[in-house]
PDB file of N, CA and C in Angstrom:
ATOM      1  N   MET C   1      54.758 -27.696 -36.542  1.00  0.00           N
ATOM      2  CA  MET C   1      54.061 -26.774 -37.412  1.00  0.00           C
ATOM      3  C   MET C   1      54.231 -25.360 -36.869  1.00  0.00           C
ATOM      4  N   ILE C   2      54.671 -24.455 -37.721  1.00  0.00           N
ATOM      5  CA  ILE C   2      54.877 -23.063 -37.331  1.00  0.00           C
ATOM      6  C   ILE C   2      53.959 -22.187 -38.185  1.00  0.00           C
ATOM      7  N   LYS C   3      53.113 -21.411 -37.501  1.00  0.00           N
ATOM      8  CA  LYS C   3      52.168 -20.532 -38.176  1.00  0.00           C
ATOM      9  C   LYS C   3      52.469 -19.084 -37.789  1.00  0.00           C
ATOM     10  N   THR C   4      51.862 -18.166 -38.531  1.00  0.00           N
ATOM     11  CA  THR C   4      51.929 -16.752 -38.168  1.00  0.00           C
ATOM     12  C   THR C   4      50.508 -16.235 -37.968  1.00  0.00           C
ATOM     13  N   LYS C   5      50.410 -15.184 -37.140  1.00  0.00           N
ATOM     14  CA  LYS C   5      49.088 -14.642 -36.841  1.00  0.00           C
ATOM     15  C   LYS C   5      49.240 -13.243 -36.260  1.00  0.00           C
ATOM     16  N   ARG C   6      48.336 -12.352 -36.621  1.00  0.00           N
ATOM     17  CA  ARG C   6      48.331 -11.020 -36.003  1.00  0.00           C
ATOM     18  C   ARG C   6      47.923 -11.164 -34.543  1.00  0.00           C
ATOM     19  N   ILE C   7      48.573 -10.450 -33.675  1.00  0.00           N
ATOM     20  CA  ILE C   7      48.255 -10.543 -32.252  1.00  0.00           C
ATOM     21  C   ILE C   7      46.859  -9.997 -31.961  1.00  0.00           C
ATOM     22  N   TYR C   8      46.323  -9.223 -32.877  1.00  0.00           N
ATOM     23  CA  TYR C   8      44.989  -8.641 -32.697  1.00  0.00           C
ATOM     24  C   TYR C   8      43.869  -9.635 -32.968  1.00  0.00           C
ATOM     25  N   GLU C   9      44.202 -10.771 -33.557  1.00  0.00           N
ATOM     26  CA  GLU C   9      43.221 -11.828 -33.765  1.00  0.00           C
ATOM     27  C   GLU C   9      43.056 -12.597 -32.458  1.00  0.00           C
ATOM     28  N   PRO C  10      41.851 -13.093 -32.178  1.00  0.00           N
ATOM     29  CA  PRO C  10      41.652 -13.825 -30.924  1.00  0.00           C
ATOM     30  C   PRO C  10      42.483 -15.109 -30.870  1.00  0.00           C
ATOM     31  N   PRO C  11      42.969 -15.449 -29.688  1.00  0.00           N
ATOM     32  CA  PRO C  11      43.721 -16.702 -29.542  1.00  0.00           C
ATOM     33  C   PRO C  11      42.818 -17.904 -29.838  1.00  0.00           C
ATOM     34  N   ALA C  12      43.425 -18.965 -30.338  1.00  0.00           N
ATOM     35  CA  ALA C  12      42.697 -20.206 -30.626  1.00  0.00           C
ATOM     36  C   ALA C  12      43.457 -21.373 -30.019  1.00  0.00           C
ATOM     37  N   ALA C  13      42.752 -22.432 -29.728  1.00  0.00           N
ATOM     38  CA  ALA C  13      43.378 -23.625 -29.157  1.00  0.00           C
ATOM     39  C   ALA C  13      44.422 -24.203 -30.113  1.00  0.00           C
ATOM     40  N   THR C  14      44.230 -24.012 -31.405  1.00  0.00           N
ATOM     41  CA  THR C  14      45.159 -24.550 -32.405  1.00  0.00           C
ATOM     42  C   THR C  14      46.443 -23.733 -32.527  1.00  0.00           C
ATOM     43  N   ASP C  15      46.528 -22.594 -31.841  1.00  0.00           N
ATOM     44  CA  ASP C  15      47.739 -21.769 -31.893  1.00  0.00           C
ATOM     45  C   ASP C  15      48.936 -22.473 -31.272  1.00  0.00           C
ATOM     46  N   GLY C  16      48.687 -23.291 -30.294  1.00  0.00           N
ATOM     47  CA  GLY C  16      49.796 -23.935 -29.595  1.00  0.00           C
ATOM     48  C   GLY C  16      50.596 -22.922 -28.798  1.00  0.00           C
ATOM     49  N   PHE C  17      51.900 -23.016 -28.859  1.00  0.00           N
ATOM     50  CA  PHE C  17      52.818 -22.131 -28.135  1.00  0.00           C
ATOM     51  C   PHE C  17      52.880 -20.801 -28.892  1.00  0.00           C
ATOM     52  N   ARG C  18      52.502 -19.715 -28.225  1.00  0.00           N
ATOM     53  CA  ARG C  18      52.390 -18.404 -28.871  1.00  0.00           C
ATOM     54  C   ARG C  18      53.602 -17.534 -28.540  1.00  0.00           C
ATOM     55  N   ILE C  19      54.296 -17.080 -29.603  1.00  0.00           N
ATOM     56  CA  ILE C  19      55.513 -16.281 -29.440  1.00  0.00           C
ATOM     57  C   ILE C  19      55.323 -14.931 -30.122  1.00  0.00           C
ATOM     58  N   LEU C  20      55.448 -13.858 -29.364  1.00  0.00           N
ATOM     59  CA  LEU C  20      55.419 -12.514 -29.927  1.00  0.00           C
ATOM     60  C   LEU C  20      56.797 -12.205 -30.484  1.00  0.00           C
ATOM     61  N   VAL C  21      56.868 -11.847 -31.778  1.00  0.00           N
ATOM     62  CA  VAL C  21      58.157 -11.607 -32.431  1.00  0.00           C
ATOM     63  C   VAL C  21      58.332 -10.140 -32.821  1.00  0.00           C
ATOM     64  N   ASP C  22      57.751  -9.250 -32.054  1.00  0.00           N
ATOM     65  CA  ASP C  22      57.904  -7.798 -32.240  1.00  0.00           C
ATOM     66  C   ASP C  22      58.827  -7.251 -31.159  1.00  0.00           C
ATOM     67  N   ARG C  23      59.593  -6.240 -31.503  1.00  0.00           N
ATOM     68  CA  ARG C  23      60.472  -5.589 -30.532  1.00  0.00           C
ATOM     69  C   ARG C  23      59.670  -4.690 -29.586  1.00  0.00           C
ATOM     70  N   LEU C  24      58.613  -4.077 -30.131  1.00  0.00           N
ATOM     71  CA  LEU C  24      57.758  -3.192 -29.338  1.00  0.00           C
ATOM     72  C   LEU C  24      56.453  -3.900 -29.013  1.00  0.00           C
ATOM     73  N   TRP C  25      55.917  -3.606 -27.832  1.00  0.00           N
ATOM     74  CA  TRP C  25      54.634  -4.202 -27.465  1.00  0.00           C
ATOM     75  C   TRP C  25      53.539  -3.594 -28.353  1.00  0.00           C
ATOM     76  N   PRO C  26      52.643  -4.425 -28.912  1.00  0.00           N
ATOM     77  CA  PRO C  26      51.587  -3.933 -29.804  1.00  0.00           C
ATOM     78  C   PRO C  26      50.604  -2.996 -29.084  1.00  0.00           C
ATOM     79  N   ARG C  27      50.259  -1.923 -29.757  1.00  0.00           N
ATOM     80  CA  ARG C  27      49.338  -0.939 -29.189  1.00  0.00           C
ATOM     81  C   ARG C  27      47.965  -1.543 -28.945  1.00  0.00           C
ATOM     82  N   GLY C  28      47.384  -1.156 -27.822  1.00  0.00           N
ATOM     83  CA  GLY C  28      46.017  -1.549 -27.519  1.00  0.00           C
ATOM     84  C   GLY C  28      45.846  -2.956 -27.001  1.00  0.00           C
ATOM     85  N   ILE C  29      46.923  -3.682 -26.815  1.00  0.00           N
ATOM     86  CA  ILE C  29      46.848  -5.060 -26.311  1.00  0.00           C
ATOM     87  C   ILE C  29      47.336  -5.079 -24.867  1.00  0.00           C
ATOM     88  N   LYS C  30      46.494  -5.568 -23.987  1.00  0.00           N
ATOM     89  CA  LYS C  30      46.887  -5.699 -22.584  1.00  0.00           C
ATOM     90  C   LYS C  30      47.712  -6.974 -22.429  1.00  0.00           C
ATOM     91  N   LYS C  31      48.773  -6.869 -21.676  1.00  0.00           N
ATOM     92  CA  LYS C  31      49.664  -8.026 -21.504  1.00  0.00           C
ATOM     93  C   LYS C  31      48.933  -9.235 -20.924  1.00  0.00           C
ATOM     94  N   GLU C  32      48.020  -9.001 -20.002  1.00  0.00           N
ATOM     95  CA  GLU C  32      47.323 -10.123 -19.379  1.00  0.00           C
ATOM     96  C   GLU C  32      46.309 -10.783 -20.316  1.00  0.00           C
ATOM     97  N   SER C  33      45.884 -10.100 -21.369  1.00  0.00           N
ATOM     98  CA  SER C  33      44.919 -10.696 -22.297  1.00  0.00           C
ATOM     99  C   SER C  33      45.567 -11.106 -23.626  1.00  0.00           C
ATOM    100  N   ALA C  34      46.873 -10.956 -23.749  1.00  0.00           N
ATOM    101  CA  ALA C  34      47.564 -11.274 -25.005  1.00  0.00           C
ATOM    102  C   ALA C  34      47.745 -12.774 -25.215  1.00  0.00           C
ATOM    103  N   HIS C  35      47.737 -13.528 -24.132  1.00  0.00           N
ATOM    104  CA  HIS C  35      47.906 -14.983 -24.196  1.00  0.00           C
ATOM    105  C   HIS C  35      49.180 -15.375 -24.945  1.00  0.00           C
ATOM    106  N   ILE C  36      50.285 -14.708 -24.590  1.00  0.00           N
ATOM    107  CA  ILE C  36      51.558 -15.102 -25.198  1.00  0.00           C
ATOM    108  C   ILE C  36      52.321 -15.976 -24.204  1.00  0.00           C
ATOM    109  N   ASP C  37      53.072 -16.893 -24.741  1.00  0.00           N
ATOM    110  CA  ASP C  37      53.893 -17.771 -23.916  1.00  0.00           C
ATOM    111  C   ASP C  37      55.332 -17.265 -23.841  1.00  0.00           C
ATOM    112  N   LEU C  38      55.739 -16.508 -24.863  1.00  0.00           N
ATOM    113  CA  LEU C  38      57.111 -16.002 -24.915  1.00  0.00           C
ATOM    114  C   LEU C  38      57.135 -14.723 -25.743  1.00  0.00           C
ATOM    115  N   TRP C  39      57.849 -13.728 -25.254  1.00  0.00           N
ATOM    116  CA  TRP C  39      58.064 -12.508 -26.028  1.00  0.00           C
ATOM    117  C   TRP C  39      59.515 -12.539 -26.479  1.00  0.00           C
ATOM    118  N   ALA C  40      59.745 -12.851 -27.745  1.00  0.00           N
ATOM    119  CA  ALA C  40      61.089 -13.033 -28.289  1.00  0.00           C
ATOM    120  C   ALA C  40      61.540 -11.749 -28.991  1.00  0.00           C
ATOM    121  N   LYS C  41      61.897 -10.744 -28.209  1.00  0.00           N
ATOM    122  CA  LYS C  41      62.338  -9.457 -28.757  1.00  0.00           C
ATOM    123  C   LYS C  41      63.616  -9.609 -29.575  1.00  0.00           C
ATOM    124  N   ASP C  42      64.457 -10.559 -29.191  1.00  0.00           N
ATOM    125  CA  ASP C  42      65.762 -10.723 -29.844  1.00  0.00           C
ATOM    126  C   ASP C  42      65.667 -11.155 -31.300  1.00  0.00           C
ATOM    127  N   VAL C  43      64.556 -11.791 -31.696  1.00  0.00           N
ATOM    128  CA  VAL C  43      64.420 -12.199 -33.096  1.00  0.00           C
ATOM    129  C   VAL C  43      63.711 -11.138 -33.943  1.00  0.00           C
ATOM    130  N   ALA C  44      63.275 -10.070 -33.314  1.00  0.00           N
ATOM    131  CA  ALA C  44      62.619  -8.982 -34.047  1.00  0.00           C
ATOM    132  C   ALA C  44      63.667  -8.158 -34.795  1.00  0.00           C
ATOM    133  N   PRO C  45      63.263  -7.502 -35.873  1.00  0.00           N
ATOM    134  CA  PRO C  45      64.215  -6.632 -36.591  1.00  0.00           C
ATOM    135  C   PRO C  45      64.717  -5.520 -35.675  1.00  0.00           C
ATOM    136  N   SER C  46      65.934  -5.078 -35.913  1.00  0.00           N
ATOM    137  CA  SER C  46      66.486  -3.971 -35.130  1.00  0.00           C
ATOM    138  C   SER C  46      65.621  -2.727 -35.330  1.00  0.00           C
ATOM    139  N   ASN C  47      65.731  -1.789 -34.400  1.00  0.00           N
ATOM    140  CA  ASN C  47      64.966  -0.552 -34.534  1.00  0.00           C
ATOM    141  C   ASN C  47      65.302   0.170 -35.828  1.00  0.00           C
ATOM    142  N   ASP C  48      66.584   0.198 -36.193  1.00  0.00           N
ATOM    143  CA  ASP C  48      66.978   0.871 -37.435  1.00  0.00           C
ATOM    144  C   ASP C  48      66.339   0.205 -38.655  1.00  0.00           C
ATOM    145  N   LEU C  49      66.353  -1.112 -38.707  1.00  0.00           N
ATOM    146  CA  LEU C  49      65.768  -1.816 -39.843  1.00  0.00           C
ATOM    147  C   LEU C  49      64.250  -1.636 -39.866  1.00  0.00           C
ATOM    148  N   ARG C  50      63.642  -1.729 -38.709  1.00  0.00           N
ATOM    149  CA  ARG C  50      62.182  -1.560 -38.610  1.00  0.00           C
ATOM    150  C   ARG C  50      61.760  -0.180 -39.112  1.00  0.00           C
ATOM    151  N   LYS C  51      62.499   0.845 -38.690  1.00  0.00           N
ATOM    152  CA  LYS C  51      62.170   2.207 -39.112  1.00  0.00           C
ATOM    153  C   LYS C  51      62.435   2.400 -40.601  1.00  0.00           C
ATOM    154  N   TRP C  52      63.518   1.811 -41.117  1.00  0.00           N
ATOM    155  CA  TRP C  52      63.824   1.920 -42.534  1.00  0.00           C
ATOM    156  C   TRP C  52      62.722   1.273 -43.383  1.00  0.00           C
ATOM    157  N   PHE C  53      62.315   0.071 -43.009  1.00  0.00           N
ATOM    158  CA  PHE C  53      61.297  -0.665 -43.761  1.00  0.00           C
ATOM    159  C   PHE C  53      59.957   0.060 -43.733  1.00  0.00           C
ATOM    160  N   HIS C  54      59.555   0.481 -42.564  1.00  0.00           N
ATOM    161  CA  HIS C  54      58.313   1.244 -42.356  1.00  0.00           C
ATOM    162  C   HIS C  54      57.123   0.581 -43.053  1.00  0.00           C
ATOM    163  N   HIS C  55      57.123  -0.727 -43.128  1.00  0.00           N
ATOM    164  CA  HIS C  55      56.059  -1.534 -43.730  1.00  0.00           C
ATOM    165  C   HIS C  55      55.699  -1.066 -45.138  1.00  0.00           C
ATOM    166  N   ASP C  56      56.735  -0.710 -45.890  1.00  0.00           N
ATOM    167  CA  ASP C  56      56.572  -0.312 -47.293  1.00  0.00           C
ATOM    168  C   ASP C  56      56.859  -1.552 -48.146  1.00  0.00           C
ATOM    169  N   ALA C  57      55.831  -2.078 -48.780  1.00  0.00           N
ATOM    170  CA  ALA C  57      55.971  -3.303 -49.570  1.00  0.00           C
ATOM    171  C   ALA C  57      57.029  -3.156 -50.671  1.00  0.00           C
ATOM    172  N   GLY C  58      57.288  -1.936 -51.111  1.00  0.00           N
ATOM    173  CA  GLY C  58      58.320  -1.705 -52.117  1.00  0.00           C
ATOM    174  C   GLY C  58      59.716  -2.009 -51.619  1.00  0.00           C
ATOM    175  N   ASN C  59      59.895  -2.002 -50.307  1.00  0.00           N
ATOM    176  CA  ASN C  59      61.192  -2.309 -49.691  1.00  0.00           C
ATOM    177  C   ASN C  59      61.300  -3.769 -49.245  1.00  0.00           C
ATOM    178  N   TRP C  60      60.305  -4.578 -49.559  1.00  0.00           N
ATOM    179  CA  TRP C  60      60.207  -5.925 -49.008  1.00  0.00           C
ATOM    180  C   TRP C  60      61.423  -6.793 -49.304  1.00  0.00           C
ATOM    181  N   THR C  61      61.844  -6.865 -50.542  1.00  0.00           N
ATOM    182  CA  THR C  61      62.956  -7.747 -50.904  1.00  0.00           C
ATOM    183  C   THR C  61      64.228  -7.360 -50.153  1.00  0.00           C
ATOM    184  N   GLU C  62      64.499  -6.084 -50.085  1.00  0.00           N
ATOM    185  CA  GLU C  62      65.686  -5.622 -49.365  1.00  0.00           C
ATOM    186  C   GLU C  62      65.528  -5.837 -47.865  1.00  0.00           C
ATOM    187  N   PHE C  63      64.312  -5.644 -47.339  1.00  0.00           N
ATOM    188  CA  PHE C  63      64.056  -5.897 -45.917  1.00  0.00           C
ATOM    189  C   PHE C  63      64.351  -7.349 -45.573  1.00  0.00           C
ATOM    190  N   GLU C  64      63.831  -8.271 -46.385  1.00  0.00           N
ATOM    191  CA  GLU C  64      64.071  -9.698 -46.148  1.00  0.00           C
ATOM    192  C   GLU C  64      65.565  -9.999 -46.081  1.00  0.00           C
ATOM    193  N   LYS C  65      66.300  -9.469 -47.019  1.00  0.00           N
ATOM    194  CA  LYS C  65      67.748  -9.686 -47.086  1.00  0.00           C
ATOM    195  C   LYS C  65      68.442  -9.155 -45.832  1.00  0.00           C
ATOM    196  N   ARG C  66      68.123  -7.929 -45.454  1.00  0.00           N
ATOM    197  CA  ARG C  66      68.754  -7.308 -44.281  1.00  0.00           C
ATOM    198  C   ARG C  66      68.343  -8.010 -42.985  1.00  0.00           C
ATOM    199  N   TYR C  67      67.080  -8.389 -42.899  1.00  0.00           N
ATOM    200  CA  TYR C  67      66.589  -9.052 -41.688  1.00  0.00           C
ATOM    201  C   TYR C  67      67.244 -10.422 -41.519  1.00  0.00           C
ATOM    202  N   ARG C  68      67.361 -11.186 -42.606  1.00  0.00           N
ATOM    203  CA  ARG C  68      68.034 -12.484 -42.534  1.00  0.00           C
ATOM    204  C   ARG C  68      69.492 -12.313 -42.086  1.00  0.00           C
ATOM    205  N   ALA C  69      70.137 -11.276 -42.584  1.00  0.00           N
ATOM    206  CA  ALA C  69      71.524 -11.000 -42.185  1.00  0.00           C
ATOM    207  C   ALA C  69      71.595 -10.674 -40.695  1.00  0.00           C
ATOM    208  N   GLU C  70      70.647  -9.896 -40.200  1.00  0.00           N
ATOM    209  CA  GLU C  70      70.614  -9.580 -38.767  1.00  0.00           C
ATOM    210  C   GLU C  70      70.423 -10.845 -37.939  1.00  0.00           C
ATOM    211  N   LEU C  71      69.503 -11.684 -38.359  1.00  0.00           N
ATOM    212  CA  LEU C  71      69.236 -12.916 -37.614  1.00  0.00           C
ATOM    213  C   LEU C  71      70.462 -13.829 -37.587  1.00  0.00           C
ATOM    214  N   LYS C  72      71.121 -13.930 -38.718  1.00  0.00           N
ATOM    215  CA  LYS C  72      72.314 -14.779 -38.806  1.00  0.00           C
ATOM    216  C   LYS C  72      73.417 -14.256 -37.889  1.00  0.00           C
ATOM    217  N   ALA C  73      73.619 -12.950 -37.899  1.00  0.00           N
ATOM    218  CA  ALA C  73      74.679 -12.336 -37.091  1.00  0.00           C
ATOM    219  C   ALA C  73      74.397 -12.410 -35.595  1.00  0.00           C
ATOM    220  N   SER C  74      73.141 -12.347 -35.218  1.00  0.00           N
ATOM    221  CA  SER C  74      72.791 -12.272 -33.795  1.00  0.00           C
ATOM    222  C   SER C  74      72.769 -13.629 -33.094  1.00  0.00           C
ATOM    223  N   GLY C  75      72.471 -14.682 -33.830  1.00  0.00           N
ATOM    224  CA  GLY C  75      72.338 -15.991 -33.201  1.00  0.00           C
ATOM    225  C   GLY C  75      71.033 -16.162 -32.446  1.00  0.00           C
ATOM    226  N   ALA C  76      70.116 -15.216 -32.586  1.00  0.00           N
ATOM    227  CA  ALA C  76      68.852 -15.253 -31.850  1.00  0.00           C
ATOM    228  C   ALA C  76      67.977 -16.435 -32.264  1.00  0.00           C
ATOM    229  N   VAL C  77      68.027 -16.807 -33.526  1.00  0.00           N
ATOM    230  CA  VAL C  77      67.216 -17.933 -33.996  1.00  0.00           C
ATOM    231  C   VAL C  77      67.687 -19.220 -33.337  1.00  0.00           C
ATOM    232  N   GLU C  78      68.993 -19.404 -33.261  1.00  0.00           N
ATOM    233  CA  GLU C  78      69.535 -20.619 -32.649  1.00  0.00           C
ATOM    234  C   GLU C  78      69.142 -20.735 -31.178  1.00  0.00           C
ATOM    235  N   SER C  79      69.053 -19.606 -30.488  1.00  0.00           N
ATOM    236  CA  SER C  79      68.659 -19.671 -29.081  1.00  0.00           C
ATOM    237  C   SER C  79      67.148 -19.889 -28.918  1.00  0.00           C
ATOM    238  N   LEU C  80      66.379 -19.583 -29.955  1.00  0.00           N
ATOM    239  CA  LEU C  80      64.927 -19.796 -29.913  1.00  0.00           C
ATOM    240  C   LEU C  80      64.547 -21.233 -30.294  1.00  0.00           C
ATOM    241  N   LEU C  81      65.356 -21.870 -31.101  1.00  0.00           N
ATOM    242  CA  LEU C  81      65.049 -23.215 -31.610  1.00  0.00           C
ATOM    243  C   LEU C  81      64.726 -24.253 -30.534  1.00  0.00           C
ATOM    244  N   PRO C  82      65.490 -24.350 -29.456  1.00  0.00           N
ATOM    245  CA  PRO C  82      65.156 -25.368 -28.443  1.00  0.00           C
ATOM    246  C   PRO C  82      63.745 -25.196 -27.869  1.00  0.00           C
ATOM    247  N   GLU C  83      63.321 -23.973 -27.696  1.00  0.00           N
ATOM    248  CA  GLU C  83      61.977 -23.715 -27.174  1.00  0.00           C
ATOM    249  C   GLU C  83      60.917 -24.125 -28.194  1.00  0.00           C
ATOM    250  N   ILE C  84      61.154 -23.828 -29.447  1.00  0.00           N
ATOM    251  CA  ILE C  84      60.198 -24.178 -30.505  1.00  0.00           C
ATOM    252  C   ILE C  84      60.077 -25.688 -30.657  1.00  0.00           C
ATOM    253  N   ARG C  85      61.190 -26.380 -30.559  1.00  0.00           N
ATOM    254  CA  ARG C  85      61.189 -27.840 -30.750  1.00  0.00           C
ATOM    255  C   ARG C  85      60.433 -28.590 -29.654  1.00  0.00           C
ATOM    256  N   LYS C  86      60.155 -27.938 -28.554  1.00  0.00           N
ATOM    257  CA  LYS C  86      59.401 -28.559 -27.462  1.00  0.00           C
ATOM    258  C   LYS C  86      57.907 -28.678 -27.775  1.00  0.00           C
ATOM    259  N   HIS C  87      57.449 -27.980 -28.808  1.00  0.00           N
ATOM    260  CA  HIS C  87      56.006 -27.876 -29.058  1.00  0.00           C
ATOM    261  C   HIS C  87      55.640 -28.347 -30.465  1.00  0.00           C
ATOM    262  N   LYS C  88      54.491 -29.011 -30.569  1.00  0.00           N
ATOM    263  CA  LYS C  88      54.016 -29.488 -31.866  1.00  0.00           C
ATOM    264  C   LYS C  88      53.503 -28.335 -32.723  1.00  0.00           C
ATOM    265  N   ALA C  89      52.857 -27.374 -32.090  1.00  0.00           N
ATOM    266  CA  ALA C  89      52.313 -26.215 -32.804  1.00  0.00           C
ATOM    267  C   ALA C  89      52.875 -24.940 -32.190  1.00  0.00           C
ATOM    268  N   VAL C  90      53.349 -24.056 -33.051  1.00  0.00           N
ATOM    269  CA  VAL C  90      53.901 -22.770 -32.627  1.00  0.00           C
ATOM    270  C   VAL C  90      53.284 -21.689 -33.515  1.00  0.00           C
ATOM    271  N   THR C  91      52.869 -20.591 -32.896  1.00  0.00           N
ATOM    272  CA  THR C  91      52.344 -19.461 -33.654  1.00  0.00           C
ATOM    273  C   THR C  91      53.198 -18.244 -33.363  1.00  0.00           C
ATOM    274  N   LEU C  92      53.736 -17.652 -34.440  1.00  0.00           N
ATOM    275  CA  LEU C  92      54.522 -16.428 -34.338  1.00  0.00           C
ATOM    276  C   LEU C  92      53.561 -15.252 -34.458  1.00  0.00           C
ATOM    277  N   LEU C  93      53.505 -14.443 -33.425  1.00  0.00           N
ATOM    278  CA  LEU C  93      52.573 -13.316 -33.373  1.00  0.00           C
ATOM    279  C   LEU C  93      53.275 -12.024 -33.743  1.00  0.00           C
ATOM    280  N   TYR C  94      52.595 -11.186 -34.490  1.00  0.00           N
ATOM    281  CA  TYR C  94      53.137  -9.895 -34.917  1.00  0.00           C
ATOM    282  C   TYR C  94      52.015  -8.857 -34.887  1.00  0.00           C
ATOM    283  N   GLY C  95      52.390  -7.595 -34.855  1.00  0.00           N
ATOM    284  CA  GLY C  95      51.407  -6.528 -34.782  1.00  0.00           C
ATOM    285  C   GLY C  95      51.133  -5.824 -36.093  1.00  0.00           C
ATOM    286  N   ALA C  96      51.943  -6.045 -37.113  1.00  0.00           N
ATOM    287  CA  ALA C  96      51.806  -5.329 -38.392  1.00  0.00           C
ATOM    288  C   ALA C  96      50.447  -5.592 -39.035  1.00  0.00           C
ATOM    289  N   ARG C  97      49.948  -4.584 -39.743  1.00  0.00           N
ATOM    290  CA  ARG C  97      48.682  -4.734 -40.467  1.00  0.00           C
ATOM    291  C   ARG C  97      48.837  -5.603 -41.718  1.00  0.00           C
ATOM    292  N   ASP C  98      49.988  -5.499 -42.348  1.00  0.00           N
ATOM    293  CA  ASP C  98      50.243  -6.208 -43.599  1.00  0.00           C
ATOM    294  C   ASP C  98      50.576  -7.665 -43.299  1.00  0.00           C
ATOM    295  N   GLU C  99      49.684  -8.553 -43.688  1.00  0.00           N
ATOM    296  CA  GLU C  99      49.863  -9.972 -43.389  1.00  0.00           C
ATOM    297  C   GLU C  99      50.821 -10.670 -44.350  1.00  0.00           C
ATOM    298  N   GLN C 100      51.219  -9.998 -45.427  1.00  0.00           N
ATOM    299  CA  GLN C 100      52.112 -10.583 -46.416  1.00  0.00           C
ATOM    300  C   GLN C 100      53.552 -10.100 -46.283  1.00  0.00           C
ATOM    301  N   HIS C 101      53.740  -8.936 -45.672  1.00  0.00           N
ATOM    302  CA  HIS C 101      55.064  -8.312 -45.581  1.00  0.00           C
ATOM    303  C   HIS C 101      55.369  -7.941 -44.133  1.00  0.00           C
ATOM    304  N   ASN C 102      55.857  -8.908 -43.378  1.00  0.00           N
ATOM    305  CA  ASN C 102      56.231  -8.661 -41.982  1.00  0.00           C
ATOM    306  C   ASN C 102      57.306  -9.657 -41.560  1.00  0.00           C
ATOM    307  N   GLN C 103      57.962  -9.361 -40.462  1.00  0.00           N
ATOM    308  CA  GLN C 103      59.080 -10.185 -40.015  1.00  0.00           C
ATOM    309  C   GLN C 103      58.673 -11.607 -39.649  1.00  0.00           C
ATOM    310  N   ALA C 104      57.445 -11.822 -39.224  1.00  0.00           N
ATOM    311  CA  ALA C 104      57.011 -13.164 -38.842  1.00  0.00           C
ATOM    312  C   ALA C 104      57.025 -14.111 -40.041  1.00  0.00           C
ATOM    313  N   ILE C 105      56.712 -13.588 -41.225  1.00  0.00           N
ATOM    314  CA  ILE C 105      56.737 -14.404 -42.442  1.00  0.00           C
ATOM    315  C   ILE C 105      58.160 -14.876 -42.734  1.00  0.00           C
ATOM    316  N   VAL C 106      59.111 -13.963 -42.632  1.00  0.00           N
ATOM    317  CA  VAL C 106      60.525 -14.298 -42.879  1.00  0.00           C
ATOM    318  C   VAL C 106      61.000 -15.305 -41.835  1.00  0.00           C
ATOM    319  N   LEU C 107      60.668 -15.057 -40.591  1.00  0.00           N
ATOM    320  CA  LEU C 107      61.085 -15.927 -39.504  1.00  0.00           C
ATOM    321  C   LEU C 107      60.466 -17.316 -39.634  1.00  0.00           C
ATOM    322  N   GLN C 108      59.196 -17.376 -39.992  1.00  0.00           N
ATOM    323  CA  GLN C 108      58.512 -18.658 -40.187  1.00  0.00           C
ATOM    324  C   GLN C 108      59.225 -19.495 -41.255  1.00  0.00           C
ATOM    325  N   GLU C 109      59.544 -18.859 -42.366  1.00  0.00           N
ATOM    326  CA  GLU C 109      60.228 -19.561 -43.458  1.00  0.00           C
ATOM    327  C   GLU C 109      61.587 -20.076 -42.995  1.00  0.00           C
ATOM    328  N   LEU C 110      62.308 -19.245 -42.293  1.00  0.00           N
ATOM    329  CA  LEU C 110      63.635 -19.613 -41.814  1.00  0.00           C
ATOM    330  C   LEU C 110      63.560 -20.761 -40.812  1.00  0.00           C
ATOM    331  N   LEU C 111      62.651 -20.673 -39.858  1.00  0.00           N
ATOM    332  CA  LEU C 111      62.506 -21.721 -38.844  1.00  0.00           C
ATOM    333  C   LEU C 111      62.012 -23.038 -39.443  1.00  0.00           C
ATOM    334  N   SER C 112      61.155 -22.956 -40.429  1.00  0.00           N
ATOM    335  CA  SER C 112      60.633 -24.172 -41.066  1.00  0.00           C
ATOM    336  C   SER C 112      61.721 -24.951 -41.769  1.00  0.00           C
ATOM    337  N   LYS C 113      62.742 -24.244 -42.259  1.00  0.00           N
ATOM    338  CA  LYS C 113      63.858 -24.916 -42.937  1.00  0.00           C
ATOM    339  C   LYS C 113      64.810 -25.564 -41.946  1.00  0.00           C
ATOM    340  N   LEU C 114      64.799 -25.084 -40.710  1.00  0.00           N
ATOM    341  CA  LEU C 114      65.689 -25.638 -39.695  1.00  0.00           C
ATOM    342  C   LEU C 114      64.995 -26.797 -39.027  1.00  0.00           C
TER     343      LEU C 114
END
């Protein structure tokens, strides 16, 4: 089971293995209190794509397309899969305010199909 969750929400026992999928460390979160098991910067959108998207829901469809292309080209998902398969529950953590339009949603969908 792969879930998504804002890193600003308190950790829960049901989170399982917690993976931060942001390229930048979230503001205001101390590393020792983040309770992350893995920081997977390689699966985060590139800086150029992140800046272009700028969390504008109007760019969502194009962002999804470009982000999937980046993931396919990089091979980062394939290198993350063995770690994910070790755990029954995985939570992809992200810092964005928008819970409907963020890279963790795209990544969750992609990983669930694999």
